[in-house]
XYZ file of C-alpha atoms in Angstrom:
713
model
C -15.143 35.321 -21.989
C -12.476 32.479 -21.618
C -13.210 31.660 -17.973
C -14.418 27.958 -17.929
C -11.332 25.643 -17.986
C -11.824 21.790 -18.575
C -9.162 19.741 -16.813
C -8.356 15.931 -16.612
C -6.677 14.018 -13.825
C -5.698 10.338 -14.454
C -5.320 7.242 -12.354
C -3.329 4.610 -14.250
C -2.435 1.064 -13.425
C 1.114 1.290 -14.525
C 3.616 -1.581 -14.236
C 7.325 -1.019 -13.520
C 9.381 -1.469 -16.774
C 6.303 -2.270 -18.822
C 6.921 0.352 -21.388
C 4.680 -1.012 -23.983
C 1.747 -1.364 -21.750
C 2.374 1.968 -19.927
C 2.596 3.774 -23.164
C -0.765 2.292 -24.239
C -2.459 3.306 -21.036
C -1.018 6.819 -21.237
C -2.277 7.255 -24.774
C -5.765 5.786 -24.000
C -6.053 8.326 -20.987
C -5.233 11.234 -23.302
C -7.748 9.987 -25.803
C -10.447 9.742 -23.203
C -9.537 13.155 -21.737
C -9.727 14.784 -25.200
C -12.949 12.980 -25.868
C -14.473 14.648 -22.738
C -13.340 17.943 -23.847
C -10.309 18.447 -21.613
C -7.551 20.878 -22.654
C -5.006 19.743 -20.095
C -4.247 16.107 -18.939
C -2.232 15.213 -15.834
C -0.815 11.627 -15.316
C 0.735 9.928 -12.277
C 4.257 10.235 -11.198
C 6.968 8.353 -13.215
C 4.108 6.941 -15.335
C 6.231 6.285 -18.519
C 8.585 3.714 -16.710
C 6.252 2.966 -13.687
C 7.051 4.315 -10.207
C 8.373 1.069 -8.740
C 11.548 0.596 -10.907
C 13.865 0.761 -7.832
C 17.405 0.138 -8.725
C 16.515 -0.214 -12.375
C 16.595 3.622 -12.309
C 20.393 3.246 -12.334
C 20.259 1.694 -15.766
C 20.708 3.764 -18.756
C 18.232 1.416 -20.528
C 15.475 2.903 -18.200
C 16.254 6.466 -19.429
C 16.610 5.367 -22.992
C 13.261 3.550 -23.113
C 11.508 6.371 -21.320
C 12.663 8.795 -24.019
C 11.584 6.305 -26.756
C 8.063 6.156 -25.188
C 8.111 10.009 -24.927
C 8.889 10.239 -28.611
C 6.021 7.866 -29.344
C 3.671 10.078 -27.315
C 4.850 13.258 -29.120
C 4.318 11.696 -32.458
C 0.900 10.414 -31.811
C -2.125 12.418 -33.234
C -3.902 11.581 -29.995
C -1.716 14.110 -28.145
C -2.433 17.051 -30.422
C -4.375 20.132 -29.192
C -4.253 19.203 -25.515
C -1.406 19.995 -23.008
C 0.042 16.726 -21.859
C 1.796 16.328 -18.514
C 3.749 13.062 -18.214
C 6.271 11.631 -15.641
C 9.603 10.071 -16.315
C 13.303 10.075 -15.110
C 15.547 12.495 -16.891
C 19.340 12.878 -16.593
C 20.556 16.498 -16.745
C 24.238 17.243 -16.528
C 24.959 13.634 -15.399
C 22.463 13.976 -12.475
C 19.229 11.905 -12.553
C 15.965 13.836 -11.735
C 12.374 12.666 -11.240
C 10.631 14.931 -13.702
C 7.441 16.067 -15.313
C 7.702 16.620 -19.033
C 4.913 18.932 -20.204
C 4.331 19.201 -23.992
C 1.829 20.528 -26.576
C 1.516 19.840 -30.242
C 4.970 18.146 -30.657
C 6.737 20.807 -28.645
C 8.174 20.263 -25.181
C 7.169 23.330 -23.048
C 9.020 22.505 -19.724
C 10.806 19.703 -17.986
C 10.156 20.307 -14.384
C 12.335 18.223 -11.890
C 11.019 17.188 -8.461
C 12.102 19.472 -5.528
C 11.186 17.401 -2.471
C 11.901 13.732 -2.694
C 10.045 11.123 -0.655
C 12.451 9.181 1.410
C 10.655 7.790 4.498
C 8.779 4.641 5.086
C 8.594 2.657 1.800
C 10.170 5.383 -0.288
C 13.741 5.609 -1.255
C 13.833 8.321 -3.773
C 17.131 9.883 -2.701
C 18.744 6.513 -3.437
C 18.057 6.984 -7.257
C 17.309 10.726 -7.697
C 18.623 14.220 -6.673
C 16.174 16.933 -5.698
C 16.297 20.132 -7.707
C 17.642 22.783 -5.332
C 17.633 25.826 -7.479
C 14.442 27.598 -6.667
C 12.837 29.675 -9.532
C 15.763 28.968 -11.641
C 15.639 27.466 -15.240
C 18.462 26.070 -17.412
C 18.796 24.729 -20.932
C 18.279 21.006 -21.321
C 19.776 19.522 -24.465
C 17.399 16.966 -25.912
C 18.464 13.531 -27.073
C 18.440 13.061 -30.879
C 15.353 10.837 -30.879
C 13.287 13.785 -29.384
C 14.933 16.466 -31.479
C 13.873 14.663 -34.629
C 10.263 14.744 -33.542
C 10.048 18.254 -31.976
C 12.565 20.211 -34.033
C 13.943 21.594 -30.697
C 17.606 21.382 -29.696
C 17.026 22.574 -26.089
C 14.095 23.037 -23.826
C 13.597 24.813 -20.430
C 14.505 22.605 -17.439
C 13.946 23.782 -13.841
C 11.516 25.403 -11.438
C 9.010 27.481 -13.622
C 5.401 27.773 -14.307
C 3.343 27.849 -17.480
C 1.451 31.047 -18.650
C -1.242 30.137 -21.016
C -3.422 32.735 -22.839
C -6.112 32.593 -20.100
C -4.381 31.401 -16.829
C -1.131 30.090 -15.107
C -0.249 26.620 -14.087
C 2.324 25.431 -11.631
C 3.583 21.920 -10.768
C 3.983 19.798 -7.708
C 5.164 16.287 -7.631
C 3.801 13.951 -4.860
C 5.921 14.618 -1.751
C 5.959 18.381 -2.391
C 2.307 18.508 -1.321
C 3.152 16.949 2.006
C 6.326 19.176 2.600
C 5.869 21.964 5.082
C 7.082 24.553 2.572
C 5.012 23.182 -0.364
C 5.618 25.023 -3.649
C 1.950 25.804 -4.151
C 2.128 28.427 -1.368
C 4.558 30.702 -3.113
C 3.143 29.822 -6.539
C -0.225 30.782 -5.498
C 1.067 34.134 -4.096
C 2.749 34.642 -7.504
C -0.542 34.405 -9.320
C -0.660 30.658 -10.286
C -4.258 29.676 -10.489
C -4.039 25.950 -11.262
C -1.806 23.643 -9.235
C -1.129 20.116 -10.461
C 0.260 17.106 -8.491
C 1.340 13.869 -10.050
C 1.638 11.177 -7.270
C 2.908 7.654 -6.581
C 1.082 7.337 -3.296
C 0.298 3.905 -1.898
C -2.641 2.686 0.119
C -2.407 2.615 3.906
C -5.506 1.882 6.040
C -7.212 5.169 7.153
C -4.860 7.321 4.999
C -7.031 8.586 2.184
C -8.548 11.329 4.324
C -5.100 12.819 4.988
C -4.380 13.160 1.241
C -7.780 14.620 0.629
C -7.546 17.088 3.507
C -4.042 18.222 2.298
C -5.354 18.876 -1.268
C -8.302 20.836 -0.058
C -6.247 22.894 2.538
C -3.826 23.722 -0.304
C -6.479 26.011 -1.796
C -8.509 26.930 1.139
C -6.136 29.708 2.437
C -4.801 30.919 -0.930
C -7.598 29.944 -3.381
C -6.954 28.126 -6.674
C -7.708 24.945 -8.535
C -5.719 21.814 -7.406
C -5.643 18.636 -9.611
C -4.041 15.409 -8.272
C -3.283 12.252 -10.326
C -2.062 9.035 -8.768
C -0.940 5.705 -9.820
C -3.194 2.767 -9.032
C -2.664 -1.029 -8.724
C 0.212 -3.250 -7.966
C 3.178 -2.274 -10.060
C 5.474 -5.085 -9.016
C 5.981 -5.169 -5.281
C 4.215 -4.943 -1.757
C 2.408 -1.653 -2.445
C -0.959 -0.981 -3.818
C -1.267 2.514 -5.278
C -4.852 3.553 -4.506
C -5.815 6.081 -7.235
C -8.045 8.606 -5.639
C -7.472 11.153 -8.398
C -9.297 14.371 -7.436
C -9.948 17.925 -8.423
C -10.419 20.719 -5.800
C -11.163 24.397 -5.858
C -11.022 26.990 -3.164
C -10.819 24.373 -0.416
C -13.660 22.152 -1.649
C -13.641 18.868 -3.583
C -15.044 19.152 -7.114
C -14.417 15.631 -8.501
C -13.483 12.342 -6.894
C -12.006 9.238 -8.493
C -12.219 5.818 -7.245
C -9.834 4.371 -4.676
C -10.155 0.723 -5.596
C -11.104 -0.639 -9.072
C -10.007 -3.027 -11.734
C -10.059 -0.385 -14.375
C -6.465 0.084 -15.653
C -7.311 3.628 -16.948
C -9.531 6.156 -15.106
C -9.936 9.685 -16.258
C -11.512 12.439 -14.064
C -12.642 15.529 -15.836
C -14.121 18.776 -14.447
C -15.018 22.158 -15.695
C -14.207 25.077 -13.388
C -14.615 28.861 -13.573
C -11.384 30.797 -13.261
C -13.381 33.757 -11.987
C -14.304 31.868 -8.900
C -10.637 31.664 -7.973
C -10.045 35.270 -8.619
C -13.040 36.443 -6.661
C -12.066 34.098 -3.811
C -8.634 35.557 -3.602
C -9.753 39.174 -4.016
C -11.218 39.314 -0.326
C -8.179 37.698 1.388
C -6.269 40.764 2.260
C -3.538 39.045 4.061
C -2.837 36.897 0.971
C -2.781 39.944 -1.327
C -0.286 41.763 0.999
C 1.951 38.664 0.858
C 1.540 38.462 -2.907
C 2.849 41.928 -3.446
C 6.173 40.917 -1.987
C 6.699 37.469 -3.420
C 9.633 36.635 -5.682
C 8.297 35.858 -9.172
C 8.530 32.381 -10.805
C 9.990 32.187 -14.360
C 7.014 31.967 -16.720
C 6.955 29.830 -19.849
C 4.591 31.504 -22.314
C 2.223 29.025 -24.070
C 0.223 30.098 -27.084
C -2.747 28.084 -26.110
C -5.826 28.348 -23.957
C -7.504 26.103 -21.494
C -10.837 27.830 -22.088
C -12.910 28.643 -25.057
C -13.651 32.240 -26.063
C -17.515 31.641 -25.973
C -18.187 29.770 -22.813
C -20.838 31.745 -21.143
C -23.427 28.906 -21.319
C -20.854 26.161 -20.358
C -21.985 24.554 -17.026
C -19.360 24.276 -14.364
C -18.963 21.516 -11.835
C -20.159 22.099 -8.163
C -18.511 20.931 -4.939
C -19.234 17.432 -3.700
C -18.826 15.511 -0.379
C -15.977 13.127 -0.408
C -17.050 9.596 0.312
C -14.487 7.583 2.311
C -14.412 3.820 2.651
C -14.600 2.342 6.092
C -11.401 0.277 7.187
C -13.381 -2.934 6.646
C -14.277 -1.852 3.113
C -10.525 -0.945 2.460
C -9.507 -4.500 3.601
C -12.200 -5.969 1.289
C -11.171 -4.022 -1.751
C -7.566 -2.970 -1.638
C -5.913 -6.384 -1.211
C -8.421 -7.897 -3.487
C -7.379 -5.531 -6.268
C -3.661 -6.214 -5.500
C -4.197 -10.027 -5.771
C -5.937 -9.504 -9.030
C -2.999 -7.645 -10.448
C -0.529 -10.112 -9.210
C -2.459 -13.042 -10.578
C -2.926 -11.688 -14.064
C 0.645 -10.334 -14.311
C 2.277 -13.425 -12.938
C 0.402 -15.484 -15.590
C -0.615 -18.041 -13.047
C -3.862 -20.014 -12.974
C -5.150 -19.124 -9.529
C -4.316 -19.394 -5.773
C -3.962 -22.203 -3.229
C -4.588 -21.393 0.467
C -3.886 -23.649 3.451
C -7.280 -23.005 5.189
C -7.121 -23.848 8.903
C -10.557 -22.774 9.982
C -9.098 -19.799 11.928
C -9.614 -16.019 11.568
C -6.419 -15.240 9.522
C -6.682 -17.862 6.762
C -10.408 -17.258 6.645
C -9.855 -13.646 6.072
C -7.445 -14.472 3.331
C -10.074 -16.569 1.722
C -12.648 -13.841 2.004
C -10.305 -11.438 0.161
C -9.917 -13.880 -2.698
C -13.781 -14.173 -2.715
C -13.972 -10.339 -2.816
C -11.645 -10.388 -5.766
C -13.900 -12.824 -7.550
C -16.796 -10.406 -6.911
C -14.845 -7.421 -8.298
C -13.940 -9.454 -11.454
C -17.516 -10.440 -12.079
C -18.781 -6.765 -11.441
C -16.067 -5.322 -13.839
C -17.012 -7.791 -16.646
C -20.720 -7.036 -16.103
C -19.809 -3.247 -16.360
C -18.190 -3.975 -19.695
C -14.517 -3.987 -18.725
C -12.932 -5.667 -21.771
C -9.430 -5.891 -20.148
C -10.706 -7.760 -17.202
C -12.642 -10.213 -19.384
C -9.494 -10.852 -21.523
C -7.329 -11.356 -18.489
C -9.912 -13.779 -16.959
C -9.945 -15.841 -20.135
C -6.236 -16.058 -20.060
C -6.264 -17.241 -16.444
C -8.767 -19.946 -16.995
C -7.435 -20.775 -20.493
C -10.878 -20.449 -22.097
C -11.490 -17.985 -24.768
C -15.234 -18.133 -24.468
C -15.539 -17.929 -20.671
C -17.545 -15.110 -19.074
C -17.313 -14.848 -15.254
C -20.812 -14.070 -13.932
C -21.082 -15.925 -10.618
C -18.365 -15.164 -8.015
C -18.679 -18.687 -6.504
C -18.328 -20.374 -9.897
C -15.362 -18.289 -10.754
C -13.941 -18.946 -7.371
C -14.099 -22.665 -8.041
C -11.999 -22.325 -11.160
C -9.255 -20.225 -9.706
C -9.057 -20.846 -5.908
C -8.107 -24.109 -4.105
C -8.403 -24.377 -0.403
C -6.744 -27.120 1.564
C -7.381 -28.214 5.188
C -4.258 -30.092 6.520
C -5.274 -32.102 9.450
C -2.942 -33.756 11.996
C -3.755 -35.756 14.981
C -3.736 -32.453 16.953
C -6.500 -30.971 14.770
C -10.035 -30.803 16.141
C -13.131 -31.747 14.222
C -14.498 -28.189 14.726
C -11.818 -26.423 12.712
C -12.169 -29.081 9.932
C -15.921 -28.506 9.746
C -15.505 -24.651 9.845
C -12.973 -24.673 6.851
C -15.102 -27.095 4.895
C -18.178 -24.973 5.358
C -16.530 -21.711 4.504
C -15.155 -23.240 1.361
C -18.613 -24.409 0.356
C -20.057 -20.855 0.801
C -17.315 -19.137 -1.190
C -17.197 -21.939 -3.774
C -13.462 -22.766 -3.625
C -12.221 -26.171 -4.678
C -11.657 -27.788 -1.259
C -9.258 -30.557 -0.301
C -9.065 -32.375 3.013
C -5.826 -34.142 3.751
C -3.873 -35.603 6.818
C -0.158 -34.882 7.393
C 0.411 -37.417 10.182
C 2.069 -39.882 7.849
C 4.581 -37.214 6.746
C 5.122 -35.981 10.231
C 5.895 -39.497 11.570
C 8.258 -40.278 8.745
C 10.328 -37.265 9.335
C 10.398 -37.892 13.201
C 11.203 -41.439 12.484
C 14.162 -40.509 10.408
C 15.391 -38.376 13.315
C 14.791 -41.361 15.701
C 16.634 -43.788 13.557
C 19.755 -41.494 13.343
C 19.817 -40.426 16.962
C 18.192 -43.195 18.818
C 16.038 -40.680 20.628
C 12.373 -39.879 20.125
C 11.023 -36.535 21.046
C 7.776 -36.032 22.985
C 5.289 -33.320 23.596
C 5.348 -31.751 27.001
C 1.948 -33.161 27.882
C 3.663 -36.590 27.529
C 6.665 -35.576 29.627
C 8.767 -34.005 26.893
C 10.926 -30.887 27.426
C 10.045 -27.443 25.965
C 12.623 -28.027 23.167
C 10.924 -31.298 22.160
C 7.559 -29.700 22.219
C 8.503 -26.828 20.009
C 10.420 -29.012 17.467
C 7.473 -31.360 17.136
C 5.233 -28.319 16.495
C 7.590 -26.998 14.014
C 7.812 -30.188 12.027
C 4.012 -30.188 11.543
C 4.044 -26.542 10.464
C 6.950 -27.097 7.936
C 5.352 -30.259 6.519
C 2.307 -28.187 5.627
C 4.459 -25.609 3.795
C 6.002 -28.386 1.689
C 2.662 -29.913 0.830
C 1.263 -26.519 0.005
C 3.767 -26.043 -2.796
C 3.288 -29.712 -3.954
C -0.438 -29.222 -4.310
C -0.094 -25.759 -5.883
C 2.031 -27.178 -8.563
C 0.046 -30.324 -9.412
C -3.682 -29.856 -8.272
C -4.683 -28.394 -11.592
C -2.821 -31.162 -13.350
C -4.894 -33.715 -11.477
C -8.108 -31.964 -12.552
C -7.080 -31.963 -16.173
C -6.547 -28.204 -16.172
C -3.364 -26.264 -17.258
C -1.121 -24.038 -15.159
C -0.044 -23.748 -11.549
C -1.264 -21.934 -8.465
C 0.241 -19.117 -6.315
C 0.460 -20.151 -2.590
C -1.073 -17.564 -0.334
C 0.181 -16.924 3.242
C -2.035 -15.644 6.183
C 0.170 -14.462 8.892
C -1.069 -11.127 10.338
C 1.059 -8.072 11.035
C 0.853 -8.634 14.925
C 1.933 -12.289 14.674
C 4.955 -11.270 12.471
C 5.909 -8.514 14.886
C 5.965 -10.857 17.832
C 7.603 -13.739 15.716
C 4.654 -16.036 16.545
C 5.169 -18.176 13.522
C 7.418 -21.022 12.507
C 10.100 -20.087 10.004
C 9.373 -21.858 6.567
C 5.856 -22.955 7.663
C 2.571 -21.934 6.007
C 3.479 -18.312 6.663
C 6.068 -18.888 3.907
C 4.115 -18.457 0.705
C 4.265 -16.604 -2.524
C 2.381 -13.572 -1.295
C 0.332 -12.575 1.792
C -2.719 -10.350 1.305
C -3.184 -9.851 5.122
C 0.450 -9.543 6.280
C 0.073 -5.843 6.873
C -3.210 -5.946 8.743
C -3.792 -6.315 12.523
C -5.765 -9.099 14.166
C -8.250 -6.445 15.436
C -8.896 -5.173 11.937
C -9.296 -8.688 10.610
C -11.878 -9.610 13.131
C -13.854 -6.489 12.097
C -13.430 -7.453 8.479
C -14.731 -10.903 9.093
C -17.940 -9.359 10.678
C -18.179 -7.194 7.594
C -18.163 -10.262 5.389
C -20.750 -11.890 7.531
C -22.992 -8.894 6.881
C -22.188 -8.147 3.297
C -21.350 -11.530 1.693
C -23.751 -13.557 3.925
C -20.912 -15.983 4.793
C -22.645 -17.512 7.854
C -19.637 -20.028 8.338
C -17.704 -17.078 9.622
C -19.822 -16.765 12.752
C -18.345 -19.970 14.397
C -14.918 -18.907 13.291
C -15.258 -15.560 14.946
C -16.398 -17.249 18.130
C -13.589 -19.671 18.441
C -10.354 -18.765 20.310
C -7.329 -18.298 17.931
C -5.212 -21.512 18.025
C -2.331 -23.167 16.160
C -3.494 -26.687 16.873
C -0.061 -27.953 17.072
C -0.130 -29.536 20.413
C -2.120 -32.705 21.460
C -5.828 -32.316 22.141
C -7.073 -32.763 25.698
C -10.301 -34.997 25.735
C -10.714 -34.211 22.071
C -10.612 -30.403 22.689
C -8.095 -27.795 21.756
C -5.888 -26.991 24.732
C -3.522 -24.620 22.915
C -4.380 -20.951 22.322
C -2.377 -18.093 20.548
C -2.541 -15.545 23.335
C -1.630 -17.969 26.019
C 1.368 -19.131 23.820
C 2.445 -15.569 23.128
C 2.047 -14.358 26.673
C 0.226 -11.318 25.393
C -3.025 -10.358 23.747
C -3.454 -9.206 20.161
C -4.824 -5.977 21.341
C -1.535 -5.414 23.435
C 0.597 -6.350 20.404
C -1.148 -3.685 18.187
C -0.281 -1.150 20.844
C 3.390 -2.406 21.091
C 3.700 -2.337 17.330
C 2.387 1.237 16.949
C 4.662 2.491 19.752
C 7.777 0.654 18.444
C 7.367 1.838 14.932
C 5.131 4.853 14.628
C 6.090 6.476 17.922
C 9.705 5.324 17.598
C 9.844 3.960 21.133
C 12.529 1.776 22.491
C 11.872 -0.274 25.678
C 12.392 2.588 28.103
C 10.236 5.075 26.211
C 7.543 2.377 25.528
C 7.430 1.859 29.375
C 7.100 5.473 30.064
C 4.168 5.839 27.734
C 2.410 2.681 28.790
C 2.482 3.479 32.487
C 0.183 6.358 31.672
C -1.858 4.608 28.968
C -2.464 1.600 31.316
C -2.529 3.202 34.629
C -6.088 2.102 35.255
C -5.341 -1.507 34.664
C -1.647 -2.190 35.381
C 0.875 -1.193 37.981
C 4.249 0.087 36.832
C 5.766 -3.259 37.612
C 3.226 -5.070 35.555
C 3.838 -2.658 32.683
C 7.684 -3.184 33.018
C 7.158 -6.911 32.890
C 4.981 -6.708 29.776
C 7.299 -4.341 27.977
C 10.334 -6.530 28.782
C 8.532 -9.711 27.621
C 7.536 -8.101 24.269
C 10.936 -6.826 23.467
C 12.595 -10.145 24.422
C 10.200 -11.990 22.056
C 10.472 -9.448 19.420
C 14.350 -9.494 19.271
C 14.563 -13.233 19.640
C 12.294 -13.778 16.595
C 13.379 -10.742 14.464
C 15.411 -12.974 12.212
C 12.139 -14.418 10.836
C 11.389 -11.121 9.209
C 14.243 -11.650 6.696
C 12.246 -14.466 5.181
C 8.858 -12.952 5.560
C 6.532 -13.559 2.692
C 5.919 -10.483 0.594
C 2.849 -8.909 2.054
C 0.233 -6.278 1.048
C 1.398 -3.087 2.898
C -1.604 -1.798 4.936
C -0.168 -0.642 8.280
C 2.414 1.906 9.306
C 3.688 -0.412 12.036
C 4.541 -3.305 9.664
C 7.706 -5.095 10.672
C 8.587 -5.874 7.009
C 12.294 -6.184 6.848
C 12.629 -5.739 3.065
C 12.225 -2.073 2.797
C 9.934 -0.604 5.423
C 11.112 -1.553 8.835
C 14.978 -1.629 8.698
C 16.427 -3.142 11.797
C 19.048 -5.656 12.935
C 18.005 -9.308 12.950
C 20.672 -10.356 15.504
C 19.997 -8.616 18.817
C 21.462 -8.666 22.290
C 18.205 -10.049 23.551
C 18.957 -9.184 27.157
C 18.514 -5.535 26.482
C 20.608 -4.981 29.770
C 21.031 -1.352 29.729
C 17.475 -0.503 28.563
C 15.862 -2.792 31.093
C 17.965 -1.429 33.881
C 16.564 2.019 33.206
C 13.151 0.580 33.490
C 13.968 -1.249 36.667
C 15.181 2.027 38.290
C 11.716 3.447 37.662
C 9.942 0.430 39.288
C 12.227 0.104 42.419
C 10.386 0.225 45.673
C 11.682 3.758 46.428
C 10.413 5.163 43.044
C 7.401 3.039 42.444
C 5.196 4.582 45.127
C 6.025 8.057 43.726
C 4.987 6.915 40.308
C 1.695 5.488 41.669
C 0.882 8.728 43.471
C 1.615 10.923 40.381
C -0.443 8.510 38.216
C -3.368 8.629 40.540
C -3.577 12.356 40.924
C -5.562 14.463 38.539
C -3.726 17.131 36.502
C -3.744 20.434 38.239
C -4.628 23.475 36.078
C -2.150 26.225 35.820
C -3.106 29.774 36.334
C -3.385 30.261 32.430
C -5.481 27.386 31.896
């Protein structure tokens, strides 16, 4: 009959510019797909070179090595008798395009350039590529000699076309094109394309997966069809974690779901689907059929190959499933843990060092490392040979097998409590107990001698000795003395990271982990070049509210009872003197705002794109039950003053796992000045006009009145 097609979608942990490793993972995925009976294999976006090459795309070497890998793929017997769809950059007429190269049996069928480029948030594709703007147009592409020698072809089709096999028709989308309002699958579906493919480079953001799933399912709900999505996974060299989630959908329902977080470098999702289900689904949608009769046709590349077998009556087809989404707490537990694993093994370091303060943030970071150890032990137990090999390299033991997360944690994770005269015994005990429960190698040390030495040098040179404010010092003295403590901790962190394993008779060095959350960074509530300055930070894109929920998740799922007292304690920097042996300093009092307020400010500033005046206008409605307009004005002004005064700190922010769309990361995501006019005179004057006595009472009346219904509703 020729109606059951078997298709494969892949999630690959590619690494920017790792052409050797990338080629191996591509070949392995094709081999697995063929072994499972697939006749078509789809891989992630730009999988040959790795998505995150950034300005390396400008280099001719990147294009050259991509074609060298393509030649290797074409020559391999593994790629025979299966349509292979791979991603790489291609230069056509001196213009660089983000392309899919589709080939079969040593012949390139089509090079399809990306039409809609991703250029928002973390994406900068327009910096390196040009979108293909010639709809339904195909040109001749002259192949380089290394490809000609393999394929025997001088030119191949290049442009916006679809593939017509002996039994169906396939059309290509690339990542952003699914998200565009005029997605190509709409017109392609009307023109008879039955299978849509999408190769993605989509990164993890908390609570985002359902959006991608809904888009894929809705792509075929109105128009019918089969949709296959492949995505990159893992850390390919920067702040992003690409979260897999390969999927196959048909007629608006999910048929197959890949994992979002795993340590498997290669994951292949295969499903068998009945083409007649697509045709019968479409047949009864009269509006679709009327539109289809008027559509402009796509150029069709004829392929003498079938995705189905002639005798497939007895072949079972896959049935719809319910997509299983992770909770935000599970996402925090798994995503940053996988990112840390990729960073650790690819940096060839021997583990991590974390300044563990006994507070929520550093404890959350410790729990993520512990989760990583769990994932490693589970992967090895499930037979993942690559994870086992990487583990042995990290611990420098060719016979080692990680079985117990606590034992593995002891080998690769060092925690360090750095006490001062301003530290309480409570936080010391909390840090020690948590370290015992996760199994880390724990160090207790005191920094007072180093702090006194530094302040002593200052006093010897100037003849003046600064004091804390509780002892009569000014606010400048008070802040400077806090900063000295914080910066000493950063210096000691790196010293112990370099030499702790040496003292234990073990080889290698440790990566220093930071633990400033996204809200503190936004407010600038951190010392520049203190313990927030580290090699990487797994929680730098996560809010305090989400971290608290994650801590509760760890209490329940990892049985880390030490976290209960950490959760109950008020957040504090412990940089000012104790009062009667108790902590007198708290974060929220220091900041002049709560963490809950900070999350709201951050989302309005970045996601809602609100300046001071717009934020004020939104908050007087949001907070009308708890604040007067004058109080809202005061809060907004204070936030923007503190944000702008401290924005310069974002230029040295530790590279952090990107998890929130209101991240203040200055490197690529949140591009802003770092020298502001912190008076915001014009903006604040606009707010003041709305809170003047003659206007304020009108605002109060309007906010207190219920909305009147109009005649129509």
